[in-house]
Coordinates of C-alpha atoms in Angstrom, one line a residue:
M1 CA 77.3 -111.4 24.9
K2 CA 76.0 -114.9 24.1
N3 CA 73.1 -113.4 22.1
F4 CA 75.3 -111.5 19.7
L5 CA 78.1 -114.0 19.4
K6 CA 76.1 -117.1 18.7
R7 CA 77.5 -119.4 16.0
S8 CA 76.0 -118.5 12.6
S9 CA 76.3 -120.1 9.2
I10 CA 79.3 -119.2 7.2
L11 CA 78.2 -117.2 4.2
L12 CA 80.2 -117.9 1.0
L13 CA 79.5 -117.4 -2.6
S14 CA 77.9 -120.0 -4.8
C15 CA 79.7 -121.9 -7.5
A16 CA 78.3 -119.5 -10.0
A17 CA 80.1 -116.7 -8.1
L18 CA 83.3 -118.6 -8.4
I19 CA 83.0 -118.5 -12.2
S20 CA 81.9 -114.9 -12.6
C21 CA 83.5 -113.2 -9.6
N22 CA 84.3 -109.5 -10.3
D23 CA 86.1 -106.9 -8.2
D24 CA 83.7 -104.1 -9.1
F25 CA 82.2 -102.6 -5.9
L26 CA 78.6 -103.2 -7.1
E27 CA 79.2 -106.4 -9.0
R28 CA 78.9 -108.6 -5.9
L29 CA 76.8 -111.7 -6.4
P30 CA 74.6 -113.1 -3.7
L31 CA 76.1 -115.2 -0.9
D32 CA 75.0 -118.8 -0.4
E33 CA 75.8 -121.3 2.3
V34 CA 78.6 -123.6 1.5
A35 CA 80.4 -126.2 3.7
A36 CA 83.2 -124.3 5.4
E37 CA 85.7 -127.2 5.1
K38 CA 85.6 -126.8 1.3
Y39 CA 86.8 -123.2 1.5
F40 CA 89.9 -121.3 2.4
T41 CA 92.2 -123.4 0.2
K42 CA 93.2 -120.8 -2.4
P43 CA 93.4 -117.0 -2.6
L44 CA 90.2 -116.7 -4.6
D45 CA 88.3 -118.1 -1.6
L46 CA 89.6 -115.3 0.6
E47 CA 88.7 -112.7 -2.0
I48 CA 85.2 -114.1 -2.2
Y49 CA 84.8 -114.3 1.5
M50 CA 85.8 -110.7 1.9
N51 CA 83.4 -109.5 -0.8
Q52 CA 80.5 -109.8 1.7
F53 CA 81.9 -106.8 3.6
Y54 CA 81.8 -104.5 0.6
N55 CA 78.2 -103.6 1.4
A56 CA 76.1 -100.6 2.4
S57 CA 76.9 -101.0 6.1
Y58 CA 80.6 -100.3 5.6
F59 CA 80.3 -98.1 2.4
P60 CA 76.9 -96.3 2.6
K61 CA 75.9 -94.1 -0.3
Y62 CA 75.9 -90.4 0.1
P63 CA 72.4 -89.8 1.5
N64 CA 69.9 -87.6 -0.2
Y65 CA 70.3 -84.1 1.2
G66 CA 73.4 -85.1 3.2
A67 CA 74.0 -86.9 6.6
D68 CA 74.1 -84.3 9.3
F69 CA 70.4 -84.5 10.4
N70 CA 71.6 -85.9 13.8
S71 CA 73.4 -82.7 14.6
D72 CA 73.1 -78.9 14.6
N73 CA 74.0 -78.6 10.9
M74 CA 70.8 -79.8 9.3
V75 CA 67.1 -79.7 10.1
A76 CA 64.5 -82.4 9.2
A77 CA 60.7 -82.4 9.8
V78 CA 61.1 -83.6 13.4
P79 CA 64.0 -83.2 15.9
D80 CA 66.6 -86.0 16.3
I81 CA 65.7 -88.1 19.3
R82 CA 69.3 -88.3 20.6
L83 CA 69.5 -84.5 20.6
Q84 CA 66.1 -84.3 22.3
G85 CA 67.2 -86.7 25.0
T86 CA 64.2 -89.0 24.5
R87 CA 65.9 -92.3 23.7
T88 CA 65.0 -95.3 25.9
V89 CA 66.6 -98.6 26.7
S90 CA 65.5 -101.3 24.3
P91 CA 64.4 -104.5 26.1
T92 CA 65.6 -106.6 23.1
G93 CA 68.2 -106.4 20.4
N94 CA 72.0 -106.9 20.2
M95 CA 75.1 -104.9 20.2
G96 CA 76.1 -105.9 16.6
Y97 CA 78.9 -108.5 16.9
A98 CA 77.9 -110.7 14.0
N99 CA 80.6 -109.3 11.7
V100 CA 83.2 -109.6 14.5
R101 CA 82.6 -113.3 14.6
S102 CA 82.7 -113.6 10.8
L103 CA 86.0 -111.8 10.6
N104 CA 87.5 -113.8 13.5
Y105 CA 86.5 -116.9 11.5
F106 CA 88.4 -115.6 8.6
F107 CA 91.5 -115.0 10.7
A108 CA 91.3 -118.6 11.9
E109 CA 90.8 -120.1 8.5
Y110 CA 93.0 -118.1 6.2
K111 CA 96.1 -119.8 7.7
K112 CA 95.3 -122.9 5.7
L113 CA 96.9 -121.1 2.8
E114 CA 100.2 -120.6 4.6
G115 CA 103.0 -122.6 3.0
V116 CA 100.7 -123.6 0.1
H117 CA 100.3 -120.3 -1.7
S118 CA 102.6 -117.3 -1.7
F119 CA 101.7 -114.7 0.9
D120 CA 101.7 -112.0 -1.8
S121 CA 98.8 -113.8 -3.5
Y122 CA 96.4 -113.3 -0.6
K123 CA 97.8 -110.5 1.7
Q124 CA 95.4 -108.0 0.2
Y125 CA 92.5 -109.9 1.7
L126 CA 94.2 -110.3 5.0
G127 CA 94.6 -106.5 5.0
E128 CA 90.9 -106.1 4.2
A129 CA 90.0 -108.4 7.2
Y130 CA 92.0 -106.2 9.5
Y131 CA 90.5 -103.1 8.1
F132 CA 86.9 -104.3 8.5
K133 CA 87.5 -105.6 12.0
A134 CA 88.9 -102.2 12.9
V135 CA 85.9 -100.3 11.4
T136 CA 83.5 -102.7 13.1
Y137 CA 85.0 -102.1 16.5
F138 CA 85.3 -98.4 15.9
N139 CA 81.6 -98.2 15.3
L140 CA 80.9 -100.2 18.4
L141 CA 83.3 -98.0 20.4
K142 CA 81.5 -94.8 19.3
L143 CA 78.1 -96.3 20.3
Y144 CA 79.0 -98.0 23.6
G145 CA 82.4 -96.9 24.8
D146 CA 84.0 -99.8 26.7
I147 CA 83.1 -103.0 24.9
P148 CA 84.3 -106.6 25.0
W149 CA 87.2 -107.3 22.6
V150 CA 86.9 -110.7 21.0
D151 CA 89.7 -112.3 18.9
N152 CA 88.5 -115.9 18.6
V153 CA 85.5 -117.8 17.3
Y154 CA 83.7 -119.2 20.3
G155 CA 80.9 -121.8 20.7
T156 CA 77.6 -120.9 22.2
T157 CA 78.7 -122.2 25.6
S158 CA 82.2 -120.7 25.7
P159 CA 82.9 -118.9 29.0
E160 CA 84.6 -116.1 27.0
L161 CA 81.2 -115.0 25.8
Y162 CA 80.5 -113.8 29.3
S163 CA 83.4 -111.5 29.6
P164 CA 83.2 -108.0 31.0
R165 CA 83.8 -104.9 29.0
S166 CA 87.3 -104.1 27.8
P167 CA 88.5 -100.5 28.7
R168 CA 87.9 -98.1 25.8
E169 CA 91.6 -97.2 25.6
F170 CA 92.5 -100.9 25.2
V171 CA 89.9 -101.2 22.4
A172 CA 91.1 -98.1 20.7
D173 CA 94.7 -99.4 20.8
R174 CA 93.6 -102.7 19.3
I175 CA 91.7 -100.9 16.5
I176 CA 94.7 -98.8 15.7
G177 CA 96.8 -102.0 15.7
C178 CA 94.4 -103.6 13.3
L179 CA 94.8 -100.6 11.0
D180 CA 98.6 -100.8 11.2
S181 CA 98.3 -104.4 10.0
A182 CA 95.8 -103.4 7.3
A183 CA 98.1 -100.7 6.0
M184 CA 101.0 -103.2 6.0
Y185 CA 99.1 -105.8 3.8
L186 CA 96.8 -103.7 1.6
S187 CA 97.9 -102.6 -1.8
S188 CA 99.7 -99.3 -2.0
D189 CA 98.5 -98.6 -5.5
K190 CA 95.9 -95.8 -5.9
T191 CA 93.7 -98.2 -7.9
N192 CA 90.4 -97.1 -9.5
G193 CA 89.0 -96.1 -6.1
Y194 CA 85.8 -98.2 -6.2
S195 CA 86.8 -101.9 -6.4
R196 CA 88.9 -102.7 -3.3
I197 CA 90.3 -100.6 -0.5
N198 CA 94.0 -99.8 -0.3
K199 CA 96.7 -98.9 2.2
W200 CA 95.8 -95.2 2.2
I201 CA 92.2 -95.8 3.1
A202 CA 93.5 -97.8 6.2
L203 CA 95.7 -94.8 7.1
L204 CA 92.9 -92.3 6.6
M205 CA 90.8 -94.4 9.0
Q206 CA 93.6 -94.7 11.5
S207 CA 93.9 -90.9 11.5
R208 CA 90.1 -90.7 12.1
V209 CA 90.1 -93.2 14.9
A210 CA 93.2 -91.7 16.6
L211 CA 91.8 -88.2 16.4
Y212 CA 88.5 -89.4 17.8
E213 CA 90.0 -91.2 20.7
G214 CA 92.5 -88.4 21.5
T215 CA 89.9 -85.7 21.7
W216 CA 87.4 -88.0 23.5
Q217 CA 90.0 -88.6 26.2
K218 CA 90.9 -84.9 26.4
Y219 CA 87.5 -83.3 26.5
H220 CA 85.6 -86.0 28.5
N221 CA 88.3 -86.1 31.1
G222 CA 86.8 -85.9 34.6
T223 CA 83.3 -86.9 33.4
V224 CA 81.5 -90.2 33.6
F225 CA 82.8 -90.9 30.1
G226 CA 86.4 -90.1 31.0
V227 CA 89.4 -92.5 30.8
A228 CA 91.6 -93.3 33.8
N229 CA 95.2 -92.1 33.2
A230 CA 94.1 -90.5 29.9
N231 CA 96.9 -89.9 27.3
P232 CA 95.3 -88.0 24.5
N233 CA 98.7 -86.9 23.0
K234 CA 99.5 -90.5 22.2
Y235 CA 96.6 -90.6 19.9
F236 CA 97.2 -87.1 18.4
E237 CA 100.7 -88.2 17.4
I238 CA 99.3 -91.3 15.8
A239 CA 96.7 -89.2 13.9
V240 CA 99.5 -86.9 12.7
K241 CA 101.7 -89.8 11.6
A242 CA 98.9 -91.6 9.7
S243 CA 97.8 -88.4 8.0
E244 CA 101.4 -87.5 7.0
A245 CA 101.9 -90.9 5.4
V246 CA 98.9 -90.2 3.1
M247 CA 100.0 -86.6 2.4
N248 CA 103.5 -87.7 1.7
S249 CA 102.4 -90.5 -0.7
G250 CA 101.9 -87.9 -3.5
L251 CA 98.9 -89.9 -4.7
Y252 CA 96.2 -87.4 -3.6
S253 CA 95.6 -83.7 -3.7
V254 CA 92.6 -81.3 -3.3
Y255 CA 90.5 -81.2 -6.5
N256 CA 91.0 -77.8 -8.0
S257 CA 90.4 -76.9 -11.7
G258 CA 90.9 -73.2 -11.1
K259 CA 87.1 -72.4 -10.8
P260 CA 86.6 -71.1 -7.3
N261 CA 82.9 -70.5 -7.7
N262 CA 82.2 -74.0 -9.0
D263 CA 84.9 -76.6 -8.0
Y264 CA 83.6 -77.4 -4.5
Y265 CA 80.1 -77.9 -5.8
D266 CA 81.3 -79.8 -8.9
L267 CA 83.3 -82.3 -6.8
F268 CA 80.1 -83.7 -5.4
T269 CA 78.2 -83.9 -8.7
K270 CA 80.6 -85.8 -10.9
R271 CA 79.5 -88.9 -12.7
D272 CA 82.8 -90.8 -12.4
Y273 CA 85.6 -90.4 -9.9
T274 CA 88.2 -92.7 -11.5
G275 CA 91.4 -90.8 -11.4
N276 CA 90.0 -87.9 -9.4
S277 CA 92.9 -86.5 -7.3
E278 CA 90.8 -86.0 -4.1
V279 CA 88.4 -88.9 -4.0
M280 CA 90.1 -91.8 -2.3
F281 CA 87.2 -94.2 -2.4
W282 CA 83.7 -94.0 -4.0
R283 CA 80.7 -96.0 -4.7
R284 CA 79.9 -96.7 -8.4
Y285 CA 76.4 -97.6 -9.7
D286 CA 75.7 -99.4 -12.9
N287 CA 72.2 -100.3 -14.0
D288 CA 73.5 -103.0 -16.3
L289 CA 75.2 -104.8 -13.4
S290 CA 73.4 -103.9 -10.2
R291 CA 69.7 -103.4 -10.8
G292 CA 67.9 -105.6 -8.3
D293 CA 70.7 -105.4 -5.8
A294 CA 69.3 -104.6 -2.3
D295 CA 71.9 -101.9 -1.9
F296 CA 71.2 -100.3 -5.2
T297 CA 68.3 -98.0 -4.6
N298 CA 69.6 -94.5 -5.5
D299 CA 67.6 -91.4 -6.3
R300 CA 69.6 -88.5 -4.9
N301 CA 69.0 -86.0 -7.7
F302 CA 65.4 -86.9 -8.2
R303 CA 64.7 -86.3 -4.5
M304 CA 66.8 -83.2 -3.9
A305 CA 65.0 -81.3 -6.7
Q306 CA 62.5 -80.5 -3.9
P307 CA 63.5 -79.9 -0.2
V308 CA 60.8 -82.3 1.2
G309 CA 61.3 -81.1 4.8
R310 CA 65.1 -80.9 4.8
S311 CA 67.1 -77.8 5.1
M312 CA 70.3 -76.3 6.5
A313 CA 70.4 -74.6 9.9
K314 CA 71.1 -70.9 10.3
E315 CA 73.6 -71.8 13.0
V316 CA 76.0 -73.3 10.4
V317 CA 75.3 -70.7 7.8
D318 CA 76.5 -68.0 10.3
Q319 CA 79.8 -69.9 10.6
Y320 CA 80.8 -69.2 7.0
L321 CA 83.4 -66.4 6.8
M322 CA 83.2 -63.3 4.7
A323 CA 85.3 -63.3 1.5
D324 CA 88.0 -61.3 3.4
G325 CA 88.5 -64.3 5.7
K326 CA 86.9 -62.7 8.7
P327 CA 83.7 -63.7 10.5
I328 CA 80.4 -62.0 9.9
T329 CA 80.3 -60.7 13.5
G330 CA 80.9 -57.0 13.4
N331 CA 82.0 -57.2 9.8
S332 CA 81.0 -54.0 7.9
S333 CA 80.9 -56.0 4.6
F334 CA 78.2 -58.3 5.9
G335 CA 74.9 -57.4 4.1
G336 CA 72.5 -58.5 6.8
Y337 CA 69.6 -61.0 6.6
T338 CA 66.9 -59.1 4.7
T339 CA 67.1 -61.6 1.8
I340 CA 69.1 -64.8 1.3
T341 CA 70.9 -63.2 -1.7
Q342 CA 71.9 -60.3 0.5
E343 CA 73.0 -62.6 3.3
F344 CA 75.2 -64.7 1.0
Q345 CA 77.0 -61.8 -0.7
N346 CA 80.8 -61.6 -0.3
R347 CA 80.9 -64.9 1.7
D348 CA 83.0 -68.0 1.5
P349 CA 82.0 -69.4 -1.9
R350 CA 81.4 -72.8 -0.3
L351 CA 78.2 -71.3 1.1
T352 CA 76.4 -70.8 -2.3
Q353 CA 77.9 -74.1 -3.5
T354 CA 76.2 -75.8 -0.5
I355 CA 72.9 -73.9 -0.2
A356 CA 70.9 -72.8 -3.2
T357 CA 70.0 -69.2 -3.8
P358 CA 67.0 -68.1 -6.0
D359 CA 69.3 -67.1 -8.9
Q360 CA 71.1 -70.4 -9.2
V361 CA 70.3 -73.2 -11.6
W362 CA 67.6 -75.6 -10.4
K363 CA 67.0 -77.7 -13.5
I364 CA 68.6 -78.2 -16.9
A365 CA 66.2 -79.9 -19.3
A366 CA 67.4 -82.3 -22.1
D367 CA 66.8 -79.5 -24.6
G368 CA 69.0 -77.1 -22.6
K369 CA 66.2 -75.1 -21.0
I370 CA 67.2 -73.8 -17.6
Q371 CA 65.1 -73.0 -14.6
N372 CA 66.4 -71.4 -11.4
W373 CA 65.8 -72.2 -7.8
S374 CA 63.5 -69.2 -7.7
V375 CA 60.8 -71.6 -8.9
I376 CA 61.1 -73.3 -5.5
Y377 CA 61.7 -70.3 -3.4
N378 CA 58.6 -68.5 -4.8
S379 CA 56.5 -71.4 -3.5
L380 CA 58.6 -72.4 -0.5
N381 CA 56.6 -74.1 2.3
S382 CA 53.4 -74.0 0.3
R383 CA 53.1 -77.8 0.3
T384 CA 54.8 -80.8 1.9
D385 CA 57.3 -81.5 -0.9
L386 CA 58.3 -77.8 -0.9
E387 CA 58.8 -77.4 2.8
A388 CA 62.2 -76.3 4.0
P389 CA 61.9 -75.7 7.7
T390 CA 64.7 -73.2 7.9
G391 CA 64.4 -71.8 4.3
Y392 CA 68.0 -72.8 3.4
I393 CA 67.7 -75.3 0.6
I394 CA 70.5 -77.9 0.4
Q395 CA 72.1 -78.3 -3.0
K396 CA 75.5 -79.9 -2.1
G397 CA 75.6 -83.2 -4.0
Y398 CA 72.7 -82.2 -6.3
D399 CA 73.1 -82.3 -10.1
P400 CA 70.5 -80.1 -12.0
H401 CA 70.7 -82.0 -15.2
V402 CA 67.2 -83.7 -15.5
I403 CA 68.6 -86.6 -17.5
Y404 CA 70.2 -87.7 -14.2
H405 CA 67.0 -87.5 -12.2
V406 CA 65.8 -91.0 -12.0
Q407 CA 63.5 -92.5 -9.4
Q408 CA 65.2 -95.4 -7.6
Y409 CA 67.8 -96.3 -10.3
E410 CA 70.0 -93.3 -10.6
E411 CA 73.6 -94.0 -11.5
T412 CA 74.8 -91.1 -9.4
P413 CA 78.0 -92.1 -7.6
S414 CA 78.8 -91.5 -4.0
I415 CA 82.0 -90.2 -2.5
L416 CA 83.0 -92.3 0.5
F417 CA 86.4 -91.1 1.5
R418 CA 88.2 -87.9 0.3
Y419 CA 91.6 -86.4 0.9
A420 CA 90.2 -83.3 2.5
E421 CA 89.5 -85.2 5.6
V422 CA 93.1 -86.3 5.9
L423 CA 94.2 -82.7 5.8
L424 CA 91.7 -81.7 8.4
N425 CA 92.6 -84.6 10.7
Y426 CA 96.2 -83.7 10.4
I427 CA 95.9 -80.0 11.3
E428 CA 93.5 -80.6 14.2
A429 CA 95.8 -83.2 15.7
K430 CA 98.8 -80.8 15.3
A431 CA 96.9 -78.0 16.9
E432 CA 95.8 -80.3 19.8
L433 CA 99.5 -81.1 20.4
G434 CA 100.3 -77.4 20.4
S435 CA 102.8 -77.9 17.6
A436 CA 100.9 -76.5 14.6
T437 CA 102.9 -74.1 12.5
Q438 CA 102.1 -71.9 9.6
A439 CA 103.8 -74.4 7.4
D440 CA 101.3 -77.0 8.7
I441 CA 98.4 -74.7 7.9
D442 CA 99.8 -74.0 4.4
K443 CA 99.7 -77.7 3.5
S444 CA 96.4 -78.5 5.1
I445 CA 93.9 -75.6 5.3
K446 CA 95.4 -73.5 2.5
P447 CA 94.7 -76.0 -0.3
L448 CA 91.0 -76.2 0.8
R449 CA 90.7 -72.4 0.8
D450 CA 92.7 -72.0 -2.4
R451 CA 90.1 -74.2 -4.2
V452 CA 87.4 -71.6 -3.4
G453 CA 89.5 -68.5 -3.6
M454 CA 89.5 -67.7 0.2
P455 CA 92.4 -66.1 2.0
N456 CA 94.7 -68.4 3.9
L457 CA 94.4 -68.8 7.7
I458 CA 97.4 -66.9 9.2
I459 CA 98.2 -68.0 12.7
G460 CA 99.6 -64.7 13.8
S461 CA 96.6 -62.6 12.6
I462 CA 93.4 -64.6 13.3
A463 CA 90.4 -62.2 13.5
S464 CA 88.6 -62.5 16.8
D465 CA 85.0 -63.6 16.7
A466 CA 82.7 -62.7 19.5
K467 CA 80.5 -65.7 18.5
W468 CA 83.1 -68.4 18.4
E469 CA 81.5 -71.7 19.3
F470 CA 84.2 -72.6 21.7
P471 CA 85.3 -69.4 23.5
T472 CA 87.5 -71.3 26.0
L473 CA 89.7 -72.7 23.3
T474 CA 92.5 -71.0 21.4
P475 CA 91.6 -68.9 18.3
L476 CA 93.5 -71.4 16.2
L477 CA 91.5 -74.4 17.4
N478 CA 88.3 -72.4 16.9
E479 CA 89.2 -71.7 13.3
I480 CA 90.3 -75.2 12.6
R481 CA 87.0 -76.5 13.9
R482 CA 85.1 -73.9 11.8
E483 CA 87.0 -75.0 8.7
R484 CA 86.2 -78.6 9.4
R485 CA 82.5 -77.9 9.9
I486 CA 82.3 -75.9 6.7
E487 CA 84.4 -78.2 4.4
L488 CA 82.7 -81.4 5.6
V489 CA 79.2 -80.1 6.1
G490 CA 76.5 -82.7 5.3
E491 CA 79.0 -85.5 5.0
G492 CA 78.1 -87.1 8.4
F493 CA 81.0 -85.9 10.5
R494 CA 79.3 -83.3 12.7
W495 CA 77.8 -85.5 15.3
D496 CA 81.0 -87.5 15.8
D497 CA 82.8 -84.2 16.2
I498 CA 80.3 -82.9 18.8
A499 CA 80.6 -86.2 20.7
R500 CA 84.4 -86.4 20.7
W501 CA 84.7 -82.7 21.7
A502 CA 82.2 -83.2 24.5
A503 CA 80.6 -80.1 23.0
A504 CA 76.9 -80.8 23.4
D505 CA 76.7 -78.4 26.3
E506 CA 77.9 -75.6 24.0
V507 CA 76.1 -76.3 20.8
I508 CA 73.1 -78.6 21.6
V509 CA 71.6 -78.4 25.1
G510 CA 68.8 -75.9 25.4
K511 CA 69.2 -74.7 21.8
R512 CA 67.0 -74.9 18.8
P513 CA 67.9 -74.6 15.1
H514 CA 66.8 -71.5 13.3
G515 CA 66.3 -70.4 9.7
F516 CA 66.3 -67.2 7.6
L517 CA 63.9 -64.3 8.1
A518 CA 60.3 -65.5 7.5
S519 CA 59.5 -62.3 5.8
Q520 CA 61.3 -63.6 2.7
I521 CA 58.6 -66.2 1.8
K522 CA 55.0 -65.9 0.9
V523 CA 53.7 -68.9 2.9
N524 CA 55.0 -69.9 6.3
P525 CA 53.6 -72.8 8.3
F526 CA 56.4 -72.7 10.8
P527 CA 56.9 -70.6 14.0
V528 CA 59.2 -67.6 14.1
D529 CA 61.3 -66.3 17.0
Q530 CA 61.2 -62.8 18.5
N531 CA 63.5 -61.5 15.7
G532 CA 61.4 -62.9 12.9
F533 CA 63.7 -65.8 12.0
L534 CA 62.2 -69.2 11.3
D535 CA 62.1 -71.3 14.5
P536 CA 60.7 -74.6 13.2
Y537 CA 61.1 -76.7 16.4
Q538 CA 59.6 -74.0 18.7
K539 CA 56.5 -76.0 19.5
A540 CA 58.2 -79.4 19.5
I541 CA 61.0 -78.5 21.9
P542 CA 60.0 -75.1 23.5
N543 CA 63.0 -75.4 25.9
G544 CA 65.4 -76.5 23.3
Y545 CA 67.2 -79.8 22.9
G546 CA 67.0 -81.9 26.1
F547 CA 70.2 -83.8 25.5
K548 CA 71.4 -85.3 28.8
L549 CA 75.1 -84.6 29.2
G550 CA 75.7 -87.5 31.6
R551 CA 74.0 -90.0 29.5
D552 CA 73.4 -89.3 25.8
Y553 CA 77.0 -89.3 24.4
L554 CA 76.8 -93.1 24.5
S555 CA 73.9 -95.5 23.6
P556 CA 72.3 -97.9 26.0
I557 CA 73.0 -101.6 25.9
P558 CA 69.8 -103.6 25.2
E559 CA 68.4 -105.1 28.4
N560 CA 68.5 -108.7 27.2
E561 CA 72.3 -108.4 26.6
L562 CA 72.7 -107.5 30.3
V563 CA 70.6 -110.5 31.3
L564 CA 72.6 -112.9 29.1
N565 CA 75.9 -111.6 30.5
D566 CA 75.7 -110.3 34.0
K567 CA 79.3 -109.1 33.7
L568 CA 78.2 -106.4 31.3
T569 CA 77.3 -103.1 32.9
Q570 CA 74.9 -100.5 31.5
N571 CA 76.3 -97.2 30.2
P572 CA 76.1 -94.1 32.5
G573 CA 72.7 -92.6 33.0
W574 CA 70.7 -95.4 31.5

């Protein structure tokens, strides 16, 4: 641990920043080194110190094409190395504790304000510190499992730097405790959603953490990743409570303007989320304020106008229900796979609002001239920028208005947290507890389906699906997991879901992603399977993904960390 907990310079804003400090998410000015003893004397110092954590590491932009290329949802030009099982142990590197030390320093120094300034004048920044410490540790927990928990700022020779790992349930409990504190101190106002986090973001994160840990303990039980004396229900109850607090606040609701064929798509293409009922936190871009910022580069619409080797997998497309609320398996209203248009007929409207079809709008010029995606489909796979390995072109998050297609400096905002996740965390935790009722479904899944005009999920009449991903689970859990996959597709949740469900043996190992029938396109550089469907990774991984179940759920600790601290142990299988 010595390597990643070495004393580092305290980064604080320059005097110029003191004069022109602004709360706007992207109006952060550069950090300079300033003598620590001159700081932490007034609330503004705490605000400035916390500004450094409002960065792309904690609040990444919505990636071009989405963020599920490390899962079975999306397909890039080459297979993901974790899924392939080809990762190796790095001889150098660190586990990423620099921010832990910076936050611990804050906790040690903010107390200088006690008795000098009113607690209300700085409690927001204390809440932020608890939040960022929780998120930092949650990311470490997901990567490494058991990790050392550090609460103090140590010198380079402190024996505490050579501590063994803390059990993951201890770490999870401390993360949840930090989020309790964050929710206690952060503002309960809804705010503009892009300047500073609030209480409800902390509670959303708590529901996420608790659901992750609860399902990890339940589904990894008895494996090398299991927890002694696992108590998953404790975490499910926390997830329910945190979600309910957000739901009962009355501040948020599912965005629904009454246009089922557009609302889901439109949510991800808006230019401003101030006042949006569903978006809880978002990233704002402003050329006048942020051009030159290292975190600014933003060209989502410009890039997504061509697929450039990215596409959606057939395996997730097949999970979309028919318009009658039943699966495509054995459904007489399913039109088959002859064409993508035929395949998408009478399906959950989120399908065509996520994946483009030839008859949908591709570009809208400044003069109003419209071109459809048929322009791309007619030349699909004919050159590198037009390659879509599976054929399914991603359009979730893409705005066809050409005036918003700007290389590098688009002002296209990014959704970071949305209320839909709260609802999905709530209902999954309730189902895992075995206490989900129809009333719970009606206030969680129903609003999401109402937005797109889909029938509600009725617990007593769930249609059986011979191709359920998780046949050993209850029909209700299968459908809740399906709803989560569909609603959150491309938003970066899928790998975490696979990991916490210990589901790689069911959806990853020995499998390859597929695409639509190759007969639909004129040019095809990719292999096809025995049924004529695109099989882009056939040559790269002929035996399917080689994910190693006893190893790849966690990442390896760099070798030099193990040398520096002989009380650390390597993760299983590495």
